[in-house]
mmCIF file of C-alpha atoms in Angstrom:
data_model
loop_
_atom_site.group_PDB
_atom_site.id
_atom_site.type_symbol
_atom_site.label_atom_id
_atom_site.label_comp_id
_atom_site.label_asym_id
_atom_site.label_seq_id
_atom_site.Cartn_x
_atom_site.Cartn_y
_atom_site.Cartn_z
ATOM 1 C CA MET A 1 28.744 120.855 -103.321
ATOM 2 C CA ARG A 2 28.568 121.395 -99.623
ATOM 3 C CA GLU A 3 28.070 124.553 -97.700
ATOM 4 C CA TYR A 4 31.057 125.570 -95.643
ATOM 5 C CA GLU A 5 31.952 128.416 -93.383
ATOM 6 C CA THR A 6 35.329 129.825 -92.697
ATOM 7 C CA VAL A 7 36.193 132.103 -89.822
ATOM 8 C CA PHE A 8 39.391 134.113 -89.937
ATOM 9 C CA ILE A 9 40.987 136.421 -87.456
ATOM 10 C CA LEU A 10 42.812 139.438 -88.799
ATOM 11 C CA HIS A 11 45.505 141.409 -87.093
ATOM 12 C CA PRO A 12 43.958 144.335 -85.145
ATOM 13 C CA GLN A 13 45.967 146.865 -87.144
ATOM 14 C CA VAL A 14 44.222 145.925 -90.359
ATOM 15 C CA ASP A 15 41.813 148.702 -91.358
ATOM 16 C CA ASP A 16 38.319 148.373 -92.776
ATOM 17 C CA ALA A 17 39.566 148.418 -96.334
ATOM 18 C CA GLY A 18 41.934 145.608 -95.458
ATOM 19 C CA ILE A 19 39.111 143.510 -94.079
ATOM 20 C CA ASP A 20 37.117 144.013 -97.246
ATOM 21 C CA ARG A 21 40.154 143.065 -99.276
ATOM 22 C CA GLU A 22 40.455 139.723 -97.509
ATOM 23 C CA ILE A 23 36.761 139.064 -97.942
ATOM 24 C CA GLU A 24 37.097 139.876 -101.602
ATOM 25 C CA ALA A 25 40.073 137.563 -101.912
ATOM 26 C CA VAL A 26 38.101 134.644 -100.468
ATOM 27 C CA SER A 27 35.125 135.432 -102.659
ATOM 28 C CA GLN A 28 37.293 135.299 -105.734
ATOM 29 C CA ILE A 29 38.783 131.949 -104.818
ATOM 30 C CA VAL A 30 35.287 130.602 -104.242
ATOM 31 C CA ALA A 31 34.029 132.046 -107.514
ATOM 32 C CA GLY A 32 37.078 130.727 -109.335
ATOM 33 C CA GLY A 33 36.201 127.252 -108.133
ATOM 34 C CA LYS A 34 32.665 127.528 -109.402
ATOM 35 C CA GLY A 35 31.335 128.019 -105.908
ATOM 36 C CA GLU A 36 29.218 130.776 -104.520
ATOM 37 C CA VAL A 37 29.363 132.911 -101.414
ATOM 38 C CA SER A 38 26.151 132.837 -99.460
ATOM 39 C CA GLY A 39 26.921 135.243 -96.684
ATOM 40 C CA VAL A 40 29.526 137.427 -95.020
ATOM 41 C CA TYR A 41 29.327 138.192 -91.325
ATOM 42 C CA LYS A 42 31.683 140.696 -89.821
ATOM 43 C CA TRP A 43 31.950 140.041 -86.147
ATOM 44 C CA GLY A 44 34.335 142.894 -85.738
ATOM 45 C CA ARG A 45 37.060 143.368 -83.260
ATOM 46 C CA ARG A 46 37.089 141.321 -80.102
ATOM 47 C CA ARG A 47 39.464 140.247 -77.429
ATOM 48 C CA LEU A 48 41.302 136.955 -77.912
ATOM 49 C CA ALA A 49 41.176 134.381 -75.170
ATOM 50 C CA TYR A 50 44.959 134.186 -75.349
ATOM 51 C CA PRO A 51 47.564 136.245 -77.193
ATOM 52 C CA ILE A 52 48.421 135.221 -80.729
ATOM 53 C CA ARG A 53 51.651 136.621 -82.167
ATOM 54 C CA LYS A 54 51.791 139.002 -79.234
ATOM 55 C CA VAL A 55 48.476 140.646 -79.958
ATOM 56 C CA GLN A 56 45.479 140.517 -77.648
ATOM 57 C CA ASP A 57 42.714 141.455 -80.092
ATOM 58 C CA GLY A 58 41.612 140.254 -83.432
ATOM 59 C CA VAL A 59 39.098 141.169 -86.111
ATOM 60 C CA TYR A 60 36.768 138.235 -86.752
ATOM 61 C CA THR A 61 34.984 137.535 -89.989
ATOM 62 C CA LEU A 62 32.877 134.577 -91.021
ATOM 63 C CA ILE A 63 32.141 133.715 -94.615
ATOM 64 C CA ARG A 64 29.615 131.106 -95.728
ATOM 65 C CA PHE A 65 29.895 129.578 -99.169
ATOM 66 C CA ARG A 66 29.231 126.559 -101.307
ATOM 67 C CA ALA A 67 32.210 125.039 -103.019
ATOM 68 C CA GLU A 68 34.120 121.924 -103.888
ATOM 69 C CA PRO A 69 36.992 120.658 -101.750
ATOM 70 C CA PRO A 70 39.849 122.102 -103.862
ATOM 71 C CA VAL A 71 38.525 125.551 -103.031
ATOM 72 C CA LEU A 72 38.959 124.820 -99.357
ATOM 73 C CA ARG A 73 42.535 123.783 -99.918
ATOM 74 C CA GLU A 74 43.256 126.943 -101.837
ATOM 75 C CA ILE A 75 41.724 129.137 -99.147
ATOM 76 C CA ASP A 76 43.751 127.380 -96.501
ATOM 77 C CA ARG A 77 46.942 127.759 -98.528
ATOM 78 C CA ARG A 78 46.399 131.486 -99.034
ATOM 79 C CA PHE A 79 45.533 132.088 -95.399
ATOM 80 C CA LYS A 80 48.669 130.371 -94.264
ATOM 81 C CA MET A 81 50.781 132.646 -96.403
ATOM 82 C CA ASN A 82 48.920 135.747 -95.357
ATOM 83 C CA GLU A 83 50.764 137.514 -92.570
ATOM 84 C CA SER A 84 47.812 139.565 -91.435
ATOM 85 C CA ILE A 85 45.673 136.503 -90.704
ATOM 86 C CA LEU A 86 46.224 135.313 -87.184
ATOM 87 C CA ARG A 87 43.983 132.250 -87.310
ATOM 88 C CA HIS A 88 41.467 130.634 -89.588
ATOM 89 C CA LEU A 89 39.140 127.662 -89.393
ATOM 90 C CA THR A 90 36.912 126.152 -92.053
ATOM 91 C CA THR A 91 34.053 123.809 -91.127
ATOM 92 C CA HIS A 92 30.777 122.617 -92.513
ATOM 93 C CA ALA A 93 28.267 125.406 -92.153
ATOM 94 C CA SER A 94 26.119 125.020 -89.065
ATOM 95 C CA GLY A 95 24.483 127.067 -86.389
ATOM 96 C CA ASP A 96 24.064 130.792 -86.178
ATOM 97 C CA PRO A 97 26.661 132.634 -88.264
ATOM 98 C CA THR A 98 26.279 135.981 -86.509
ATOM 99 C CA ALA A 99 28.705 137.245 -83.944
ATOM 100 C CA PRO A 100 28.420 135.229 -80.705
ATOM 101 C CA ASP A 101 27.968 138.235 -78.436
ATOM 102 C CA PHE A 102 24.847 139.502 -80.110
ATOM 103 C CA ARG A 103 22.718 136.426 -80.025
ATOM 104 C CA SER A 104 19.280 136.669 -78.569
ATOM 105 C CA ARG A 105 19.590 133.102 -77.394
ATOM 106 C CA ASP A 106 22.224 134.152 -74.920
ATOM 107 C CA ARG A 107 20.062 136.789 -73.418
ATOM 108 C CA ARG A 108 17.310 134.301 -72.906
ATOM 109 C CA ASP A 109 19.730 131.930 -71.288
ATOM 110 C CA ARG A 110 20.764 134.557 -68.873
ATOM 111 C CA GLY A 111 17.169 135.384 -68.047
ATOM 112 C CA ASP A 112 16.371 131.793 -67.212
ATOM 113 C CA ARG A 113 19.254 131.420 -64.942
ATOM 114 C CA GLY A 114 18.784 134.743 -63.283
ATOM 115 C CA ASP A 115 20.413 135.041 -59.925
ATOM 116 C CA ARG A 116 23.368 132.779 -59.852
ATOM 117 C CA GLY A 117 25.349 135.723 -58.666
ATOM 118 C CA ASP A 118 26.165 134.957 -55.083
ATOM 119 C CA ARG A 119 27.491 131.503 -55.125
ATOM 120 C CA GLY A 120 30.724 133.100 -54.213
ATOM 121 C CA ASP A 121 31.512 131.538 -50.870
ATOM 122 C CA ARG A 122 31.295 127.931 -51.853
ATOM 123 C CA GLY A 123 34.567 127.625 -50.148
ATOM 124 C CA ASP A 124 36.730 124.577 -50.345
ATOM 125 C CA ARG A 125 34.513 122.532 -52.580
ATOM 126 C CA GLY A 126 36.760 122.627 -55.536
ATOM 127 C CA ARG A 127 39.961 122.545 -53.577
ATOM 128 C CA GLY A 128 42.845 120.719 -55.121
ATOM 129 C CA ARG A 129 41.559 121.181 -58.597
ATOM 130 C CA GLY A 130 40.781 124.829 -58.905
ATOM 131 C CA GLY A 131 37.610 123.982 -60.654
ATOM 132 C CA ARG A 132 34.055 124.901 -60.244
ATOM 133 C CA PHE A 133 32.045 122.590 -62.403
ATOM 134 C CA ASP A 134 29.280 124.578 -63.834
ATOM 135 C CA ASP A 135 26.722 122.419 -65.516
ATOM 136 C CA ASP A 136 23.655 124.553 -65.826
ATOM 137 C CA GLY A 137 23.210 124.719 -62.121
ATOM 138 C CA GLY A 138 21.500 121.473 -61.228
ATOM 139 C CA ASP A 139 22.419 120.619 -57.723
ATOM 140 C CA ASP A 140 22.639 116.920 -58.376
ATOM 141 C CA ALA A 141 25.827 117.369 -60.287
ATOM 142 C CA ASP A 142 27.198 119.833 -57.794
ATOM 143 C CA GLU A 143 26.685 117.362 -55.069
ATOM 144 C CA ALA A 144 28.216 114.592 -57.003
ATOM 145 C CA PHE A 145 31.240 116.750 -57.442
ATOM 146 C CA GLY A 146 31.354 117.566 -53.775
ATOM 147 C CA ARG A 147 31.570 113.943 -52.892
ATOM 148 C CA GLU A 148 32.862 111.765 -55.606
ATOM 149 C CA GLY A 149 34.477 114.346 -57.809
ATOM 150 C CA ARG A 150 36.709 115.749 -55.162
ATOM 151 C CA ARG A 151 37.768 112.439 -53.856
ATOM 152 C CA ARG A 152 38.675 111.052 -57.237
ATOM 153 C CA SER A 153 40.581 114.027 -58.352
ATOM 154 C CA ARG A 154 42.743 114.381 -55.317
ATOM 155 C CA GLY A 155 46.303 113.599 -56.101
ATOM 156 C CA ALA A 156 45.653 113.290 -59.768
ATOM 157 C CA SER A 157 45.567 116.947 -60.496
ATOM 158 C CA GLY A 158 46.091 118.540 -57.128
ATOM 159 C CA PRO A 159 49.686 119.670 -57.111
ATOM 160 C CA ARG A 160 49.495 121.228 -60.532
ATOM 161 C CA ASP A 161 47.054 123.905 -59.499
ATOM 162 C CA GLU A 162 48.657 127.024 -58.160
ATOM 163 C CA MET B 1 16.414 99.066 -40.104
ATOM 164 C CA ALA B 2 16.375 100.487 -43.492
ATOM 165 C CA LYS B 3 17.738 103.708 -42.101
ATOM 166 C CA THR B 4 20.891 102.186 -40.719
ATOM 167 C CA VAL B 5 21.616 100.516 -43.988
ATOM 168 C CA LYS B 6 21.314 103.815 -45.722
ATOM 169 C CA LYS B 7 23.682 105.511 -43.323
ATOM 170 C CA LYS B 8 26.335 102.921 -43.759
ATOM 171 C CA SER B 9 26.491 103.054 -47.517
ATOM 172 C CA ALA B 10 28.933 105.699 -48.675
ATOM 173 C CA ARG B 11 26.569 107.486 -50.981
ATOM 174 C CA VAL B 12 23.577 106.894 -53.094
ATOM 175 C CA PRO B 13 24.487 107.487 -56.697
ATOM 176 C CA ARG B 14 21.846 109.550 -58.322
ATOM 177 C CA ARG B 15 20.967 109.139 -61.923
ATOM 178 C CA LYS B 16 22.076 112.132 -63.943
ATOM 179 C CA VAL B 17 20.181 113.175 -66.986
ATOM 180 C CA CYS B 18 21.863 114.803 -69.929
ATOM 181 C CA LYS B 19 20.918 118.489 -69.740
ATOM 182 C CA LEU B 20 21.405 118.921 -73.431
ATOM 183 C CA CYS B 21 18.947 116.136 -74.176
ATOM 184 C CA LEU B 22 16.424 117.738 -71.843
ATOM 185 C CA ASP B 23 16.808 121.052 -73.651
ATOM 186 C CA ARG B 24 16.616 119.253 -76.982
ATOM 187 C CA VAL B 25 19.779 120.789 -78.213
ATOM 188 C CA GLU B 26 20.468 119.275 -81.621
ATOM 189 C CA GLN B 27 23.793 120.790 -82.499
ATOM 190 C CA ILE B 28 26.426 122.272 -80.298
ATOM 191 C CA ASP B 29 28.090 125.030 -82.189
ATOM 192 C CA TYR B 30 31.680 126.138 -81.697
ATOM 193 C CA LYS B 31 30.416 129.715 -82.090
ATOM 194 C CA ASP B 32 28.000 129.371 -79.208
ATOM 195 C CA GLU B 33 30.340 130.914 -76.719
ATOM 196 C CA ARG B 34 27.938 131.174 -73.874
ATOM 197 C CA ARG B 35 27.219 127.507 -73.870
ATOM 198 C CA LEU B 36 30.851 126.590 -74.224
ATOM 199 C CA MET B 37 31.838 128.672 -71.252
ATOM 200 C CA ARG B 38 29.620 126.405 -69.243
ATOM 201 C CA ALA B 39 31.264 123.320 -70.683
ATOM 202 C CA ILE B 40 34.695 124.161 -69.367
ATOM 203 C CA THR B 41 36.060 124.636 -65.882
ATOM 204 C CA ASP B 42 37.534 127.925 -64.844
ATOM 205 C CA ARG B 43 40.874 126.339 -65.587
ATOM 206 C CA GLY B 44 39.760 125.864 -69.131
ATOM 207 C CA LYS B 45 39.399 122.113 -68.986
ATOM 208 C CA ILE B 46 36.474 120.359 -70.551
ATOM 209 C CA VAL B 47 34.054 119.295 -67.836
ATOM 210 C CA PRO B 48 34.098 115.496 -67.753
ATOM 211 C CA ARG B 49 31.018 113.530 -68.495
ATOM 212 C CA ARG B 50 30.995 112.146 -64.988
ATOM 213 C CA ILE B 51 30.414 115.652 -63.647
ATOM 214 C CA SER B 52 28.291 117.160 -66.393
ATOM 215 C CA GLY B 53 26.134 114.092 -66.840
ATOM 216 C CA ASN B 54 26.121 114.543 -70.577
ATOM 217 C CA CYS B 55 25.216 111.613 -72.773
ATOM 218 C CA THR B 56 27.850 110.220 -75.098
ATOM 219 C CA PRO B 57 26.736 111.906 -78.320
ATOM 220 C CA HIS B 58 26.334 115.248 -76.633
ATOM 221 C CA GLN B 59 29.614 115.075 -74.811
ATOM 222 C CA ALA B 60 31.359 114.265 -78.094
ATOM 223 C CA GLN B 61 29.793 117.309 -79.666
ATOM 224 C CA VAL B 62 30.738 119.499 -76.751
ATOM 225 C CA THR B 63 34.309 118.297 -76.951
ATOM 226 C CA ARG B 64 34.577 119.032 -80.634
ATOM 227 C CA ALA B 65 32.990 122.463 -80.250
ATOM 228 C CA VAL B 66 35.311 123.390 -77.392
ATOM 229 C CA LYS B 67 38.362 122.386 -79.397
ATOM 230 C CA ARG B 68 37.296 124.431 -82.363
ATOM 231 C CA ALA B 69 36.518 127.446 -80.242
ATOM 232 C CA ARG B 70 39.953 127.187 -78.682
ATOM 233 C CA ILE B 71 41.602 127.344 -82.067
ATOM 234 C CA LEU B 72 39.731 130.553 -82.742
ATOM 235 C CA ALA B 73 40.788 132.025 -79.403
ATOM 236 C CA MET B 74 37.195 132.337 -78.291
ATOM 237 C CA ILE B 75 37.871 130.288 -75.202
ATOM 238 C CA PRO B 76 41.231 129.578 -73.587
ATOM 239 C CA PHE B 77 43.328 126.447 -73.845
ATOM 240 C CA VAL B 78 44.548 127.188 -70.358
ATOM 241 C CA ALA B 79 43.077 129.759 -68.065
ATOM 242 C CA ASP B 80 45.670 130.797 -65.533
ATOM 243 C CA SER B 81 43.517 133.327 -63.756
ATOM 244 C CA TYR B 82 40.207 132.929 -62.033
ATOM 245 C CA ARG B 83 37.410 134.855 -63.547
#
């Protein structure tokens, strides 16, 4: 048995009881397949990066569990039929299961990188591509982009932007 | 003499080191939004290896993580506005 995690996004109009109902539904499928739930993480409501079924927000939940493959198929089948689930994704369990916004790691990252604030007027560097390649801020890569990156990309992706 | 030679050559390619290797990042997680935001352009494209300098295994992981995060609407497939 492997440990998996499934994330699902509920419609924003689903209330708290509804969220718990979906969690319960998954738990029962897992239990029915002789698996066991090892953790439930409610990320709560957050903004979607793009609208899904005309809604801009979704309620995220992550569930970790151990189970056999047929359980995964059943979960997937149920989710597909469920109208209030906007999206779902099941993967092998890995990483930090808590909501992305609340991770201490992120705060540390930000501290390290401190004052990247005023790189605003970097002007025409990314012209023709609309891209600022942010790679942790090493200037080697920035320079490489300034020279080689711009040259290579011209024509290839230029006209599409804007 | 050496100086003139240097001027004539178009550019000196500098060796890039994989940042993720330097930081000893083992796994790139699709839930690690902060990191993924740095792996895409403001258009939403995945930053190519030639720019990011990532090594092959890390770039593959980044790619997979970005694609998963897109499915979950954590990061955009296409960003049409500048942030």
